[in-house]
Amino acid sequence: MENARDVPCPFCGLGCDDLALRADGPAFAVEQGACPRSATGFGRAAPSAQAYIAGNPVELPQAVDQAVTLLRAARLPMVTGLATDVAGSRSALRLAQRAQAAMDHLHGSSGFQGVLAMQSSGGMSTTLSELRNRAQMVLLLGSNGSDVAPRLAERFLDGRGGAFLDGRPRDVILIGPHAPAETDNAGIRWQHIACDTETVPYAIAALRCLLEERALDERAANELPLTELAELAERMRAIDYGAVVWGPSGLGADGDLLVEALQTLVQSLNAEKRWGGLALAGNESATTFEEVCLWSTGYAGRLRYRGDQVLYEPRLIDAKRMLASGESDCMVWIGGLEGDHLPGRPGVPAIVLTSNPEALDWQPDVLIPIGVPGIDHAGTSVRSDHVVSLPLRKLRDSDLPAAADVLDRIIAGLPVPETTSC
Amino acid sequence: MLTLLRGGTVYDPIQGIKGETRDIWIRDGRIVADPGADARPDETHDLSGKVVMAGGVDMHTHVGGGKVNIARTLLPPELRAEAEDSLRGPVPTAWETGIEYARMGYTAVFEPALLPVNARLAHQEMGDIPIMDKGAFAMLGNDDFLLKLLAADAPQAQINDYVSWILRATRSMAIKVVNPGGINAFKFNQRKMDLDETNPHYGVTARRILETLSAAVQELGVPKPLHVHTCNLGIPGNVDTTLATMAATGGIPVHLTHLQFHSYGTEGDMGFSSAAAPIAEYINSHDNISVDVGQVMFGQTCTISADTMLQYAAHQHANPKRWLAADLECEAGCGVVPFKYRDKSFVNALQWSIGLELFLAVNDPWRVVLTTDHPNGASFTSYPHLIRLLMDRSFRNDRLSSLHVEAQASTHLASMEREYDLYEIAIVTRAAPARLLGLTERGNLAPGSAADIAVYTPGDDWEAVFRDASLVFKDGKLVVRDGKLVDISWGVTHWMETEHDAGIETALDEHFRKHYAMSLSNYPVRDDDIEADGRGKLVAHACRRER
């Protein structure tokens, strides 16, 4: 293990690649560019590569054989977790096709809000560098930024880093229950328009009415922070380039409708000025799987294989629901970048590929430790904005296989579905 | 392994072979000279009566990169199935892309709009396209780094170093410019930009960007001329801009892409007319111009373009009503707008006619490449239909007579007698794109070249002939028989290796620190990004220095 500079970090969707690491025993200390997520991720020593069947230590080939046996017996396996790199995602898709399984990323529920909104209205979007350099104002919803992406303020919101902002501070306005985690400085002026999660969609609708000078009813005036929203609308009109940013997991139920409202708001703002939307997606490599899944199947996830067909059922295919109901009768968990997002014990046979086996508080039918992309092996991960990918590096020698290696071994043991051509 | 393809009727324009009966020998993936009377082939295919060509080369097809995935998201397959020409629809998966191209006898596809910062992922997506060779054109001309250099009157040599650095960092084959400076101007809220208008922030004109990039491409010795999607795409009256663009490089080779979308006049009651004639006339008298057409076909598709400025302007035509536009990483942008071309629409019917007029009015097939700007004009799966339109005048005129009546009256297509022959089809679908790209070992059947070969069974219906190749060999391996996949192979990724002074990285490093959310050292595509899966393979091509 050696010290390393300009290291790409795969532990959230922000895709920082300016980390300096110091070899520290079996793990790394983040000397520069640290945040809680990277400190934990790089600070974890490689676990033992020991595989288990129902708690009993076995050699890897035995564990693979047992996984094959469970998958051959299953009617509808669920491939989930999917916190992996491009190579792992490719292999996961091949496994799902071979096993005639369903697939759903561990963040499927919140991650799919954006997809559903896209398939309803589309949108207008921006990326992290554009936001950093151009956005004079940022509206932030469903997150205070740092709860999803710890270095968001430091790297992207601080106006002093904006190439076209002439050193002016950036206005960041939080709408909803999330209060700013930081205080004003020379680069950021925070504002909080407080309301509860259920009220946020109404606040956005009111904001749009105010921007478009449409009438609001009395109830809105009584139940919404209307004075602050009216003042915000006035300021928004003067903005040349703004961004609307949201944390998908903090939008509440019917988040897809809220994302749609945000996207159509952004679309309409572009009639006069320039605005872009951006989801703080990509934690636990959700956007990585989404991209590979799209070019492989035509869909962003939440699908199942049936023969040669791929069935896309975004509201029905939900890993948590299907495993709880028994509709899915075998779980394949693919991790590597899952951090502490470990699966609970399902009521069905479970095959778990994880880089964090020691944190698992139950014994899966098959447990295979795997490496972390970007530490134990090289790979590619995709940033929140779907545009930029990181060249993940191998930083230490370990005997942990990559998810793709284990999956390819399992695939080799599964029969080709009869209906699959070539 | 020695394979003999015996007695086919060979069309190989690079060698000037025009429908001659020839034997073709393949050894270990390469075409070889006749090994002599003693040679015993391991495998023989009797091709008497068959048409033999090199594998097709599509030099402009959107098959990789984030914008394609956006199109897939906007148009999930249940909607794509409405497309007229194919059940696969206009935005197939990577796997389907390879299979559908191979079925038609194509063996290479080039993504013409690679966002440099998206290169790694786009190459990995294209790596999942089976059978095909692939490559990409990196987009420049709206990136803040280049505009900053131009605004500071940087010397051409420094621009050349940057262009070369980008080719290497993104493992690209060529350079493309889209709405020069306009995508960037849109970020500063400018809604229109013509050739001599300036970007509001940098004060640089589109013309200056074209001059500088076309010179860089020529001086670096990149064979493929600058690939130009010029200003004012789709706007009635854009013929003036298009003619001015062709003249702007002062004789330096330049390639105008999806020319159909740039060949519009303003005559007639509808204020929309064909300007194919003056454009074809200009091309016929200027050897430095090459083009691809971007033919429109009728049915559901999805338009995908880096031209955020004009895709935003077109969003009200979205069908179905959902669309996305994006500003991308201080490099460019993209706009994705689903669209349905209707044969009973005056404008769409005339667009169809304008494309065909261009094909028929440009005399030199070596400078007209067959494309639909997949999926912008139509899916690439409509190529067989397009080939028939070019080869069969009565079929063409029958189709024309079913279109919007006033559109029929607005085109002189019905009077155009030209019919492409097989030799010309071989030029516009293989030989010309391969030569323009600088591929010497693809797009031809000469000994030493890769054995990428398509075999067709001639008949009266050329659409049927070219829809399902009888046999397709990729690097000597038989992969398609009667339009059906029989084996899998994985093509290579072509890129153009140019030379530059590494000193450019000093200026880039400073720019990256200021503009990018990424370190310069993490930007370039690594060989392993393409090759580590065990299937992908990079092939570097040497540039040709002309001076």
PDB file of C-alpha atoms in Angstrom, chain A residues 14 19 28 34 48-49 53 55 70 73 77 80 89 136 152 160 182 217 225 254 257 308 314 323 339 389 395 408 411:
ATOM      1  CA  LEU A  14     -20.246  14.008  -6.127  1.00  0.00           C
ATOM      2  CA  LEU A  19      -8.154  13.105  -2.435  1.00  0.00           C
ATOM      3  CA  PHE A  28      -6.003   4.663   4.209  1.00  0.00           C
ATOM      4  CA  ALA A  34     -11.708  14.245   3.389  1.00  0.00           C
ATOM      5  CA  SER A  48     -11.210 -11.535   5.218  1.00  0.00           C
ATOM      6  CA  ALA A  49     -11.943 -13.111   1.854  1.00  0.00           C
ATOM      7  CA  ILE A  53     -22.485 -21.091   3.344  1.00  0.00           C
ATOM      8  CA  GLY A  55     -22.367 -19.380   8.459  1.00  0.00           C
ATOM      9  CA  LEU A  70     -30.179 -21.558  -5.121  1.00  0.00           C
ATOM     10  CA  ALA A  73     -34.247 -23.501  -7.772  1.00  0.00           C
ATOM     11  CA  PRO A  77     -34.790 -14.084  -8.111  1.00  0.00           C
ATOM     12  CA  THR A  80     -30.524  -5.904  -5.818  1.00  0.00           C
ATOM     13  CA  SER A  89     -23.254  -3.695 -13.449  1.00  0.00           C
ATOM     14  CA  GLN A 136     -25.877  32.715  -9.208  1.00  0.00           C
ATOM     15  CA  LEU A 152     -21.239  19.957  -1.986  1.00  0.00           C
ATOM     16  CA  ARG A 160     -15.730  32.053  -5.021  1.00  0.00           C
ATOM     17  CA  GLU A 182     -23.407  25.614   7.503  1.00  0.00           C
ATOM     18  CA  ASP A 217     -56.245  31.212  -3.390  1.00  0.00           C
ATOM     19  CA  PRO A 225     -44.681  30.882   3.630  1.00  0.00           C
ATOM     20  CA  ASP A 254     -44.943  10.932  -4.603  1.00  0.00           C
ATOM     21  CA  LEU A 257     -44.602  14.327  -8.966  1.00  0.00           C
ATOM     22  CA  ASP A 308     -35.723 -12.705 -24.422  1.00  0.00           C
ATOM     23  CA  PRO A 314     -41.176   0.780 -12.450  1.00  0.00           C
ATOM     24  CA  LEU A 323     -38.754  -9.745  -1.082  1.00  0.00           C
ATOM     25  CA  GLY A 339     -20.997   1.077   2.693  1.00  0.00           C
ATOM     26  CA  SER A 389     -17.203   9.040 -14.939  1.00  0.00           C
ATOM     27  CA  LEU A 395      -4.859   1.073  -4.408  1.00  0.00           C
ATOM     28  CA  ASP A 408     -19.170 -14.340 -14.023  1.00  0.00           C
ATOM     29  CA  ILE A 411     -23.258 -17.135 -14.582  1.00  0.00           C
TER      30      ILE A 411
END
